[in-house]
């Protein structure tokens, strides 16, 4: 849950930074452009966001079913 939240937040933050920098934010070599590419990969490796959502949903459902028994 922490990884999913942190990487989604980082993605939203760097997306805003690119928007603020405008055209300069997508120029190769610009720090914001480099961070945008680097942060994007964080939502893929060590458990892609979609897969993490499936894993979290399974855990939440299992816990809810356990507390009902
Ligand atoms: C920069 C970088 C560094 C990496 N470093 C390492 C490393 O050091 N060691 C290592 O072992 N691996 C490493 N990897 C590999 C990484 O762990 C895999 O890329 C990652 O697990 C995703 O697997 P995949 O690329 O085969 O994509 P896939 O598993 O084919 O996924 C492609 C897309 O489909 C989605 N998807 C897949 N299954 C489901 C599902 N059931 N439901 C919904 N959506 C789904 C994913 O969320 C993703 O968006 C690295 C990858 C990158 C990009």
mmCIF file of C-alpha atoms and ligand atoms in Angstrom:
data_model
loop_
_atom_site.group_PDB
_atom_site.id
_atom_site.type_symbol
_atom_site.label_atom_id
_atom_site.label_comp_id
_atom_site.label_asym_id
_atom_site.label_seq_id
_atom_site.Cartn_x
_atom_site.Cartn_y
_atom_site.Cartn_z
ATOM 1 C CA UNK A 1 0.000 0.000 0.000
ATOM 2 C CA UNK A 2 2.865 2.363 0.881
ATOM 3 C CA UNK A 3 4.662 1.664 -2.421
ATOM 4 C CA UNK A 4 1.483 2.169 -4.446
ATOM 5 C CA UNK A 5 0.678 5.441 -2.651
ATOM 6 C CA UNK A 6 4.255 6.764 -2.831
ATOM 7 C CA UNK A 7 4.742 5.999 -6.516
ATOM 8 C CA UNK A 8 1.299 7.333 -7.525
ATOM 9 C CA UNK A 9 2.015 10.529 -5.555
ATOM 10 C CA UNK A 10 5.477 10.879 -7.103
ATOM 11 C CA UNK A 11 3.941 10.441 -10.562
ATOM 12 C CA UNK A 12 1.281 13.109 -9.922
ATOM 13 C CA UNK A 13 3.912 15.472 -8.526
ATOM 14 C CA UNK A 14 6.375 15.153 -11.405
ATOM 15 C CA UNK A 15 3.485 15.460 -13.879
ATOM 16 C CA UNK A 16 2.636 18.832 -12.297
ATOM 17 C CA UNK A 17 6.321 19.847 -12.446
ATOM 18 C CA UNK A 18 6.433 19.069 -16.194
ATOM 19 C CA UNK A 19 3.273 21.153 -16.679
ATOM 20 C CA UNK A 20 4.799 24.095 -14.763
ATOM 21 C CA UNK A 21 8.027 23.917 -16.775
ATOM 22 C CA UNK A 22 6.046 23.824 -20.030
ATOM 23 C CA UNK A 23 8.047 22.942 -23.146
ATOM 24 C CA UNK A 24 11.317 22.990 -21.176
ATOM 25 C CA UNK A 25 9.938 20.165 -19.033
ATOM 26 C CA UNK A 26 9.999 17.738 -21.958
ATOM 27 C CA UNK A 27 13.362 18.757 -23.427
ATOM 28 C CA UNK A 28 15.903 15.919 -23.246
ATOM 29 C CA UNK A 29 18.527 16.641 -20.574
ATOM 30 C CA UNK A 30 16.263 18.877 -18.482
ATOM 31 C CA UNK A 31 16.174 17.683 -14.849
ATOM 32 C CA UNK A 32 12.368 17.598 -14.815
ATOM 33 C CA UNK A 33 12.319 15.498 -18.009
ATOM 34 C CA UNK A 34 14.861 13.072 -16.503
ATOM 35 C CA UNK A 35 12.878 12.756 -13.265
ATOM 36 C CA UNK A 36 9.656 12.217 -15.233
ATOM 37 C CA UNK A 37 11.195 9.205 -17.012
ATOM 38 C CA UNK A 38 12.806 7.833 -13.841
ATOM 39 C CA UNK A 39 9.658 8.173 -11.719
ATOM 40 C CA UNK A 40 7.471 6.604 -14.420
ATOM 41 C CA UNK A 41 9.403 3.330 -14.094
ATOM 42 C CA UNK A 42 8.650 3.161 -10.345
ATOM 43 C CA UNK A 43 5.007 2.319 -11.129
ATOM 44 C CA UNK A 44 6.159 -0.717 -13.141
ATOM 45 C CA UNK A 45 8.948 -2.505 -11.311
ATOM 46 C CA UNK A 46 8.832 -4.201 -7.897
ATOM 47 C CA UNK A 47 5.118 -4.797 -8.507
ATOM 48 C CA UNK A 48 3.229 -2.838 -11.164
ATOM 49 C CA UNK A 49 0.503 -0.550 -9.741
ATOM 50 C CA UNK A 50 -2.338 -2.570 -11.288
ATOM 51 C CA UNK A 51 -0.986 -5.805 -9.843
ATOM 52 C CA UNK A 52 -0.534 -4.166 -6.438
ATOM 53 C CA UNK A 53 -4.185 -3.093 -6.511
ATOM 54 C CA UNK A 54 -5.200 -6.707 -7.158
ATOM 55 C CA UNK A 55 -2.964 -7.936 -4.302
ATOM 56 C CA UNK A 56 -4.308 -5.268 -1.899
ATOM 57 C CA UNK A 57 -7.924 -5.983 -2.884
ATOM 58 C CA UNK A 58 -7.437 -9.705 -2.234
ATOM 59 C CA UNK A 59 -5.934 -8.981 1.207
ATOM 60 C CA UNK A 60 -8.735 -6.568 2.136
ATOM 61 C CA UNK A 61 -11.430 -9.043 1.025
ATOM 62 C CA UNK A 62 -9.730 -11.910 2.902
ATOM 63 C CA UNK A 63 -9.506 -9.779 6.052
ATOM 64 C CA UNK A 64 -13.173 -8.745 5.765
ATOM 65 C CA UNK A 65 -14.242 -12.369 5.307
ATOM 66 C CA UNK A 66 -12.099 -13.390 8.287
ATOM 67 C CA UNK A 67 -13.627 -10.774 10.587
ATOM 68 C CA UNK A 68 -17.144 -11.906 9.586
ATOM 69 C CA UNK A 69 -16.494 -15.533 10.609
HETATM 70 C C1 LIG B 1 13.710 0.354 -14.754
HETATM 71 C C2 LIG B 1 13.361 -1.081 -14.453
HETATM 72 C C3 LIG B 1 14.175 -1.796 -13.574
HETATM 73 C C4 LIG B 1 13.877 -3.122 -13.278
HETATM 74 N N1 LIG B 1 14.722 -3.790 -12.413
HETATM 75 C C5 LIG B 1 14.476 -5.074 -12.136
HETATM 76 C C6 LIG B 1 15.335 -5.791 -11.221
HETATM 77 O O1 LIG B 1 16.309 -5.246 -10.694
HETATM 78 N N2 LIG B 1 15.057 -7.090 -10.959
HETATM 79 C C7 LIG B 1 13.991 -7.741 -11.524
HETATM 80 O O2 LIG B 1 13.796 -8.914 -11.235
HETATM 81 N N3 LIG B 1 13.161 -7.076 -12.395
HETATM 82 C C8 LIG B 1 13.378 -5.773 -12.704
HETATM 83 N N4 LIG B 1 12.548 -5.104 -13.573
HETATM 84 C C9 LIG B 1 11.438 -5.857 -14.168
HETATM 85 C C10 LIG B 1 10.160 -5.467 -13.467
HETATM 86 O O3 LIG B 1 10.029 -6.057 -12.204
HETATM 87 C C11 LIG B 1 9.013 -5.879 -14.413
HETATM 88 O O4 LIG B 1 9.110 -5.005 -15.527
HETATM 89 C C12 LIG B 1 7.687 -5.723 -13.745
HETATM 90 O O5 LIG B 1 7.498 -6.753 -12.805
HETATM 91 C C13 LIG B 1 6.545 -5.768 -14.749
HETATM 92 O O6 LIG B 1 6.646 -6.924 -15.535
HETATM 93 P P1 LIG B 1 6.577 -6.803 -17.139
HETATM 94 O O7 LIG B 1 7.511 -5.747 -17.614
HETATM 95 O O8 LIG B 1 6.719 -8.216 -17.664
HETATM 96 O O9 LIG B 1 5.119 -6.271 -17.445
HETATM 97 P P2 LIG B 1 3.776 -7.110 -17.414
HETATM 98 O O10 LIG B 1 3.712 -7.960 -16.193
HETATM 99 O O11 LIG B 1 3.591 -7.739 -18.758
HETATM 100 O O12 LIG B 1 2.760 -5.913 -17.224
HETATM 101 C C14 LIG B 1 2.441 -5.020 -18.290
HETATM 102 C C15 LIG B 1 1.261 -4.183 -17.838
HETATM 103 O O13 LIG B 1 0.144 -5.041 -17.599
HETATM 104 C C16 LIG B 1 -0.352 -4.806 -16.289
HETATM 105 N N5 LIG B 1 -0.839 -6.055 -15.699
HETATM 106 C C17 LIG B 1 -0.174 -7.230 -15.607
HETATM 107 N N6 LIG B 1 -0.922 -8.153 -14.968
HETATM 108 C C18 LIG B 1 -2.084 -7.551 -14.646
HETATM 109 C C19 LIG B 1 -3.248 -7.957 -13.976
HETATM 110 N N7 LIG B 1 -3.390 -9.212 -13.501
HETATM 111 N N8 LIG B 1 -4.244 -7.070 -13.820
HETATM 112 C C20 LIG B 1 -4.126 -5.813 -14.291
HETATM 113 N N9 LIG B 1 -3.051 -5.348 -14.948
HETATM 114 C C21 LIG B 1 -2.034 -6.204 -15.122
HETATM 115 C C22 LIG B 1 0.800 -4.244 -15.487
HETATM 116 O O14 LIG B 1 0.328 -3.434 -14.419
HETATM 117 C C23 LIG B 1 1.524 -3.413 -16.540
HETATM 118 O O15 LIG B 1 0.954 -2.129 -16.632
HETATM 119 C C24 LIG B 1 12.772 -3.766 -13.866
HETATM 120 C C25 LIG B 1 11.943 -3.032 -14.728
HETATM 121 C C26 LIG B 1 12.222 -1.719 -15.022
HETATM 122 C C27 LIG B 1 11.306 -0.942 -15.966
#
